[in-house]
Coordinates of N, CA, C and O in Angstrom, one line a residue:
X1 N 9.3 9.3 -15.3 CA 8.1 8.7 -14.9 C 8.1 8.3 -13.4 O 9.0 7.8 -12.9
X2 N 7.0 8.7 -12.8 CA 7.0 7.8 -11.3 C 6.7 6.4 -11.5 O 6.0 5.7 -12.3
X3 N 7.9 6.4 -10.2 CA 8.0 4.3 -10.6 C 7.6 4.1 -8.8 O 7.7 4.9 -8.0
X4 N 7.4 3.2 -8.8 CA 7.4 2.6 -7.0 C 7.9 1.1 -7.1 O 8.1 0.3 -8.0
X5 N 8.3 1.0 -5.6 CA 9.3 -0.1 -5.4 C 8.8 -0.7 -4.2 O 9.0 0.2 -3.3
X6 N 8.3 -1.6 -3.7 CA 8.2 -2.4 -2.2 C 9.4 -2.9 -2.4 O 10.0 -3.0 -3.5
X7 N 9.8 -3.4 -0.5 CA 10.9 -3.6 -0.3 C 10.3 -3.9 1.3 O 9.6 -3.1 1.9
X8 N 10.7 -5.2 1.7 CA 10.5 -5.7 3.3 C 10.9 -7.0 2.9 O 11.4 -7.3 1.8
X9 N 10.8 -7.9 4.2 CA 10.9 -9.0 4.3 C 10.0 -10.3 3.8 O 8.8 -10.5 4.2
X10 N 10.5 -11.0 3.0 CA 10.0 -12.0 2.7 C 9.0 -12.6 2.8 O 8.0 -12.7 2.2
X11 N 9.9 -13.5 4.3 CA 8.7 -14.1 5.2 C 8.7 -13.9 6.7 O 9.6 -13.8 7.5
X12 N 7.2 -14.0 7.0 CA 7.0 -13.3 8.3 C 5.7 -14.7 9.1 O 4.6 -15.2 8.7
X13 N 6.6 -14.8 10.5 CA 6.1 -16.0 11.1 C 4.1 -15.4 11.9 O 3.6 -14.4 12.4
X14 N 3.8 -16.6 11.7 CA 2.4 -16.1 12.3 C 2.3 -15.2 13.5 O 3.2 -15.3 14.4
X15 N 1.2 -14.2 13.7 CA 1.3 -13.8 14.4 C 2.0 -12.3 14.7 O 1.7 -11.5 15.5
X16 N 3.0 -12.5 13.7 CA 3.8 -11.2 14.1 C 3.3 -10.1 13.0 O 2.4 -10.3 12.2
X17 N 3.9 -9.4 13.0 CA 3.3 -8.3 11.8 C 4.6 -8.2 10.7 O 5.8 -8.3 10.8
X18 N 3.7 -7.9 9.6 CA 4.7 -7.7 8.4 C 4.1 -6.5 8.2 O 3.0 -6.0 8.5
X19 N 5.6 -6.2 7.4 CA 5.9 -4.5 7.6 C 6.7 -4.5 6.0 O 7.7 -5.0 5.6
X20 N 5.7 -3.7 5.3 CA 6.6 -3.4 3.8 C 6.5 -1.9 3.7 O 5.5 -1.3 4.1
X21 N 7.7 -1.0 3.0 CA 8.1 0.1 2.2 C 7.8 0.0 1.0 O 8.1 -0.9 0.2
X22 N 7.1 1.4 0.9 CA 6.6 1.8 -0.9 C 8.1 3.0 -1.2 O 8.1 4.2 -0.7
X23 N 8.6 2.7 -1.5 CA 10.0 4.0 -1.9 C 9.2 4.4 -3.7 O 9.2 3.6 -4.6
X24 N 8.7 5.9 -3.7 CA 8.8 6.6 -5.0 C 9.5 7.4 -5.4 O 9.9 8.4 -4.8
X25 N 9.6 7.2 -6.3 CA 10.8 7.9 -7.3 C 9.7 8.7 -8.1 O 8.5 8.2 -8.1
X26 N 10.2 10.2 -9.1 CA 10.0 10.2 -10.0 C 8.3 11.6 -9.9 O 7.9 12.3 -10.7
X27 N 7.9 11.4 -8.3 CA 7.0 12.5 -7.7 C 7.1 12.2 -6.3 O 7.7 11.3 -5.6
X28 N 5.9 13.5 -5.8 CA 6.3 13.4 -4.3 C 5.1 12.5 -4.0 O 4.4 11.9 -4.8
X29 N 5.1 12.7 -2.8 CA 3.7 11.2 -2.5 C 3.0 12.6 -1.6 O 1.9 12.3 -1.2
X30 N 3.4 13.8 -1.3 CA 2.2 15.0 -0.8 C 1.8 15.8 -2.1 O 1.2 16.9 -1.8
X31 N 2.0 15.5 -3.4 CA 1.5 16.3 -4.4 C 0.2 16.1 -4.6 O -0.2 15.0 -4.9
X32 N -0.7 17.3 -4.4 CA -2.3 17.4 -4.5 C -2.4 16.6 -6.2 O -1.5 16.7 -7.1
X33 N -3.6 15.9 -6.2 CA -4.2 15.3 -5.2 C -4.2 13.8 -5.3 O -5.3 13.3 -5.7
X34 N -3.1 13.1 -5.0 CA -2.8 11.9 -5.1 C -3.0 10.5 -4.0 O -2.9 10.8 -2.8
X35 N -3.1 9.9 -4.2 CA -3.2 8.5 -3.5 C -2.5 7.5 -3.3 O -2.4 6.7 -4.3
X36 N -2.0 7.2 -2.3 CA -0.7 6.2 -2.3 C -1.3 4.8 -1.6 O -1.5 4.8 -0.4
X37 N -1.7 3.7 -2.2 CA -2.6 2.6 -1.7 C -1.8 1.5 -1.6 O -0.8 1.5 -2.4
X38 N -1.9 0.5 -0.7 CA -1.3 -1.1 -1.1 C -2.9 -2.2 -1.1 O -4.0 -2.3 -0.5
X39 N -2.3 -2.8 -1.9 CA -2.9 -3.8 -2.8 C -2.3 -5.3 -2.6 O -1.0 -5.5 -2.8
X40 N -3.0 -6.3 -2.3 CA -2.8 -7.5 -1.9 C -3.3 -8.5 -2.7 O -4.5 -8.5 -2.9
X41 N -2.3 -9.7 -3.4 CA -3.0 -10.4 -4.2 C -2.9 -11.9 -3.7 O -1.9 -12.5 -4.1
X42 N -3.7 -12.5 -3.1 CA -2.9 -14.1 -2.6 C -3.3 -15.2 -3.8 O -4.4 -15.3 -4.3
X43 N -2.3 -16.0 -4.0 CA -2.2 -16.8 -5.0 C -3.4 -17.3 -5.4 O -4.3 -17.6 -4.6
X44 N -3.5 -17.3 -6.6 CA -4.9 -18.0 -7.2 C -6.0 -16.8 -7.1 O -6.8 -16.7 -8.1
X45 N -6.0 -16.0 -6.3 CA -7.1 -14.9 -6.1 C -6.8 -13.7 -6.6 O -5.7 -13.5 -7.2
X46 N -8.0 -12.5 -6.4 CA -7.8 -11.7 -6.9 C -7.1 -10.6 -6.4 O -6.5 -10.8 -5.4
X47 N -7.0 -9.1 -7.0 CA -6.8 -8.2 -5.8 C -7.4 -7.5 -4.7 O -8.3 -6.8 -5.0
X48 N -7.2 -7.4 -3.7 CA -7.7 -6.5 -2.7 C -7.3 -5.1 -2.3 O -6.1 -4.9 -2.0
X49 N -8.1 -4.2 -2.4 CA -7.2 -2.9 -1.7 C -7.2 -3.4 -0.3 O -8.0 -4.3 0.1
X50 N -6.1 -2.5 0.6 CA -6.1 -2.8 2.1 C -6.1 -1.3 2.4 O -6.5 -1.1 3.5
X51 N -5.9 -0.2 1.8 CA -5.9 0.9 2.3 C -4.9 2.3 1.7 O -3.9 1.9 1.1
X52 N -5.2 3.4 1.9 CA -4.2 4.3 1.2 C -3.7 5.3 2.7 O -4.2 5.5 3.8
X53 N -2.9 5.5 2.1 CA -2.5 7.5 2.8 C -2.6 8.1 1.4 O -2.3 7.6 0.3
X54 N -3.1 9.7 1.7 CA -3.4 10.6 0.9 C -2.4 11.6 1.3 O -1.9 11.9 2.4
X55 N -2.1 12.3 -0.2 CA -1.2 13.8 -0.1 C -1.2 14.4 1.1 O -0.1 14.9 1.5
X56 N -2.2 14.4 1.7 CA -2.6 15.2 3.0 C -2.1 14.5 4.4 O -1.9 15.0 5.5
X57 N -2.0 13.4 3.9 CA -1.6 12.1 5.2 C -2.7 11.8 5.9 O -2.6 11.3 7.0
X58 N -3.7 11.9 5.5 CA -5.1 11.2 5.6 C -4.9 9.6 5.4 O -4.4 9.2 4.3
X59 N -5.5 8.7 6.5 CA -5.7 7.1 6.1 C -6.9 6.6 5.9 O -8.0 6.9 6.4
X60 N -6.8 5.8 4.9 CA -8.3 4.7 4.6 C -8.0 3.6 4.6 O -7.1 3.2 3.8
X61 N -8.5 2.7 5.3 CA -8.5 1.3 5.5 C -9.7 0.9 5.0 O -10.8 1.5 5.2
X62 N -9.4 -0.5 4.0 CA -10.7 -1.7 4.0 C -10.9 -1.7 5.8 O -10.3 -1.5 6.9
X63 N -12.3 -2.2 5.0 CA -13.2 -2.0 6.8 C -12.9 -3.5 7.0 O -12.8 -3.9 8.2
X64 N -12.8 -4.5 6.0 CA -12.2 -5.5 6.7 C -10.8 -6.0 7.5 O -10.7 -6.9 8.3
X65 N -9.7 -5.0 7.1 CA -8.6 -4.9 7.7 C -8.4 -4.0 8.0 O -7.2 -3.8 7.9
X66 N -9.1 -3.2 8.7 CA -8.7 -2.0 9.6 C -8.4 -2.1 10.8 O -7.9 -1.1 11.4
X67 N -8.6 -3.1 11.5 CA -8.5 -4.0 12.9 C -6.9 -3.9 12.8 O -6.3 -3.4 13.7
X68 N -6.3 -4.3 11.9 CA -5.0 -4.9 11.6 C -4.1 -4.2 11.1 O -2.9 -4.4 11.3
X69 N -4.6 -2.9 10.2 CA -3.9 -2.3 9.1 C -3.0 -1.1 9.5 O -3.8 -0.2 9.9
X70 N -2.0 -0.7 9.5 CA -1.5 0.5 9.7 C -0.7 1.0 8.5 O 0.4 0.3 8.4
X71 N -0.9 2.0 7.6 CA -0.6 2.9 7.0 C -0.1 4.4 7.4 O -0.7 5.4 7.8
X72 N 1.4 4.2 7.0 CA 2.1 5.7 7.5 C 3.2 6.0 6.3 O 3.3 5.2 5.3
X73 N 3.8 7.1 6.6 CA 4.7 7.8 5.5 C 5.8 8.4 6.1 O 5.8 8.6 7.4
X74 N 6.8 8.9 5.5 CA 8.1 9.4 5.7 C 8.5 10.4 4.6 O 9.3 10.0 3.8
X75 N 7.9 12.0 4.7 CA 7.8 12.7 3.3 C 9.3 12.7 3.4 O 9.8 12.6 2.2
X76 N 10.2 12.7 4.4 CA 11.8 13.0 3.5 C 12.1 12.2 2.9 O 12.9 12.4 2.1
X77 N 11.6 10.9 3.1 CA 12.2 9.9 2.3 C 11.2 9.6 1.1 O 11.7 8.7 0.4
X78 N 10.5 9.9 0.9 CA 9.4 10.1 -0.1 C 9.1 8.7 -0.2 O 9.0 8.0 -1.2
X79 N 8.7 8.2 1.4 CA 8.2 6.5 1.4 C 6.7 6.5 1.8 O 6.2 7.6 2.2
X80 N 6.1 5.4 1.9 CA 5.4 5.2 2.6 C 5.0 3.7 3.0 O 5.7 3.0 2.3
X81 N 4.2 3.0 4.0 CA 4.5 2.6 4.8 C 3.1 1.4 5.0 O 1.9 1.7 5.1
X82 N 3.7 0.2 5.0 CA 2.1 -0.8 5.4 C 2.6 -1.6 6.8 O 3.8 -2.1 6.9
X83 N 2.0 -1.7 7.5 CA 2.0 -2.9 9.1 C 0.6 -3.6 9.1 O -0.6 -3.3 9.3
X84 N 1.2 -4.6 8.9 CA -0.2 -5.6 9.1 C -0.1 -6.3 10.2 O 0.9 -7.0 10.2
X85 N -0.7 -6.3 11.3 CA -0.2 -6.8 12.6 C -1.0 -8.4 12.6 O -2.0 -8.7 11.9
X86 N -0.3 -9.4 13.7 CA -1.7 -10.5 14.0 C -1.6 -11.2 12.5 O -2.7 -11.3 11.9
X87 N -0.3 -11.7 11.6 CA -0.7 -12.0 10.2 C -0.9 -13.7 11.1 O -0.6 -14.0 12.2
X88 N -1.7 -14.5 9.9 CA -1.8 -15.7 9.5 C -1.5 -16.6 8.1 O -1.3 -15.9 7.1
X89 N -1.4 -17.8 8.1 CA -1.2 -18.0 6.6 C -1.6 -17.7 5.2 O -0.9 -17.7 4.2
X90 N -3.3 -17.4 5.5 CA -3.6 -16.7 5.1 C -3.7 -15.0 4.2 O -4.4 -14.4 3.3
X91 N -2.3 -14.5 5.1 CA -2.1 -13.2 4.7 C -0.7 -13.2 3.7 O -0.1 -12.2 3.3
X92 N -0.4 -14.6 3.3 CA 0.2 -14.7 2.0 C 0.2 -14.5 0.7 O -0.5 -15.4 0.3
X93 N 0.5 -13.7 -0.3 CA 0.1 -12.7 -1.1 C 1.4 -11.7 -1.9 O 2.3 -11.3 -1.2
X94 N 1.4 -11.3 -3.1 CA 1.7 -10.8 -3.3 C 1.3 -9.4 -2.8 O 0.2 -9.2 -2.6
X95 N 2.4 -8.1 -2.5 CA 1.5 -7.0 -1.9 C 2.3 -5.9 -2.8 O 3.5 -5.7 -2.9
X96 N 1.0 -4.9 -3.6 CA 1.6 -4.1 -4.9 C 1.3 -2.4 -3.6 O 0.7 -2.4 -2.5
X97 N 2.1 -1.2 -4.2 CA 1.9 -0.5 -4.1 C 1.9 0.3 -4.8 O 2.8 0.5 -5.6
X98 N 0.6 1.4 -4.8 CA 0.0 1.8 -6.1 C 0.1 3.6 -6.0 O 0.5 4.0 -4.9
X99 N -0.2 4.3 -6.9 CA -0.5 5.6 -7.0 C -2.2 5.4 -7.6 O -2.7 4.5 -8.2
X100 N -2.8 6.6 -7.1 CA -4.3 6.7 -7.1 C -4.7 8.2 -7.6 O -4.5 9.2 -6.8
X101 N -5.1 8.5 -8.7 CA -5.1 10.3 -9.0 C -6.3 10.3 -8.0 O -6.6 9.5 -7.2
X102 N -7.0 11.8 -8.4 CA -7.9 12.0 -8.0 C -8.8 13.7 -8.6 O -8.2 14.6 -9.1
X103 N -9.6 13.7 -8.5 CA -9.7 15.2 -8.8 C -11.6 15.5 -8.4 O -12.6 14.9 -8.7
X104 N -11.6 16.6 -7.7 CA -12.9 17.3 -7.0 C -13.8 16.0 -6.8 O -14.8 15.8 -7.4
X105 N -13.3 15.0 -5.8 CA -14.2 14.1 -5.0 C -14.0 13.0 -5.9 O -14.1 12.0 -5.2
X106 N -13.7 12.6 -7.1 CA -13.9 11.5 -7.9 C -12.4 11.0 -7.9 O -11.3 11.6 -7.6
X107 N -12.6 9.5 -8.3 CA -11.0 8.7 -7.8 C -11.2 7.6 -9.6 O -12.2 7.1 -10.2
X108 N -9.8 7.8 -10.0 CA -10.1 7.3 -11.4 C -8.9 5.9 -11.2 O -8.4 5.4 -12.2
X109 N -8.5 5.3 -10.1 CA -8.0 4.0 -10.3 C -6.7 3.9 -10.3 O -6.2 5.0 -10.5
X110 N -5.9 2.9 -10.0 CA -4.3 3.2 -10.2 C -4.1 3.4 -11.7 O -4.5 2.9 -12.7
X111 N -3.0 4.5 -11.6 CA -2.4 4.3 -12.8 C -1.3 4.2 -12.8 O -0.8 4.2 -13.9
X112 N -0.1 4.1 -11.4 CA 1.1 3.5 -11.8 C 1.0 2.5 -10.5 O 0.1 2.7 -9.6
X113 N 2.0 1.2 -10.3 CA 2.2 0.4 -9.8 C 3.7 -0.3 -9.6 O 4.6 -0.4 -10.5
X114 N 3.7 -0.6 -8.5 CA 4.9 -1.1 -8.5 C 5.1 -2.6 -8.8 O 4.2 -3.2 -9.4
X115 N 6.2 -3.1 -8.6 CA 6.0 -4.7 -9.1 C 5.7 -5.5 -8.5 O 5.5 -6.6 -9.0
X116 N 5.6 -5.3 -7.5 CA 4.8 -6.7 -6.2 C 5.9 -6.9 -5.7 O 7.0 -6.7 -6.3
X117 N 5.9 -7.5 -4.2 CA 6.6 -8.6 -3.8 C 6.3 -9.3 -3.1 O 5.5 -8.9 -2.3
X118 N 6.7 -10.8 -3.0 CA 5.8 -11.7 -2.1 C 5.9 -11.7 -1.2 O 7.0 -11.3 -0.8
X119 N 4.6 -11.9 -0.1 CA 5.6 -12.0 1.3 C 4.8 -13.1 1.6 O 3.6 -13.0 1.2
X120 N 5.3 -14.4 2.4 CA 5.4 -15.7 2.8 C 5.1 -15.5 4.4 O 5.9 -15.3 5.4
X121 N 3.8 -15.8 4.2 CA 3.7 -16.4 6.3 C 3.5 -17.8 6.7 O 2.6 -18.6 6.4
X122 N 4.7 -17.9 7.4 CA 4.9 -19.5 7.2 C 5.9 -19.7 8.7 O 6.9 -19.1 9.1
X123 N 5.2 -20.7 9.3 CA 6.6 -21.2 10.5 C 7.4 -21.7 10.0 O 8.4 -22.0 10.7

């Protein structure tokens, strides 16, 4: 089965950017026609998408964090990649990374996920 794993730092002081790894196992992350997204949940609230890279290495950012967001990949290492630059306390949150199918223009939702990890912006 494809499984995904985030893996970064904890906590990250205002201002600076936090930087988390999606490592998958189990498929490639350029196999037509899939979607590799991160998803942000801050306590008490709901989920947010923040943006994908596509099989193709195509990016989509929320238009509200696109200012901020950088999404990249590493096919040998079959990772991929979130930078949130400029964080605040506010950008405290669980942060999931997802797979996304897809097929002739239509997008049907995650269907695998990783397990979250928190990351803490905090002086």
């Amino acid at each position: 089965q494809v499984q995904l794993q985030e893996s970064g730092p904890g906590l990250v002081k205002p201002s600076q950017t936090l930087s988390l790894t999606c490592t998958v196992s189990g498929g490639s992350i350029t196999t037509n026609y899939y979607y590799w997204s991160w998803i942000r949940q801050p306590p008490g609230k709901g989920l947010e998408w923040m943006g994908a890279i596509a099989y193709s290495g195509s990016t989509y950012y929320s238009p509200s964090l696109k200012s901020h967001t950088s999404i990249s990949r590493d096919t040998s290492k079959n990772q991929f990649t979130l930078q949130l630059s400029s964080v605040t306390p506010e950008d405290t949150a669980v942060y999931y990374c997802a797979r996304e199918p897809s097929s002739w223009g239509l997008y049907y939702g995650m269907d695998y996920w990783g397990k979250g990890t928190l990351v803490t912006v905090s002086s």
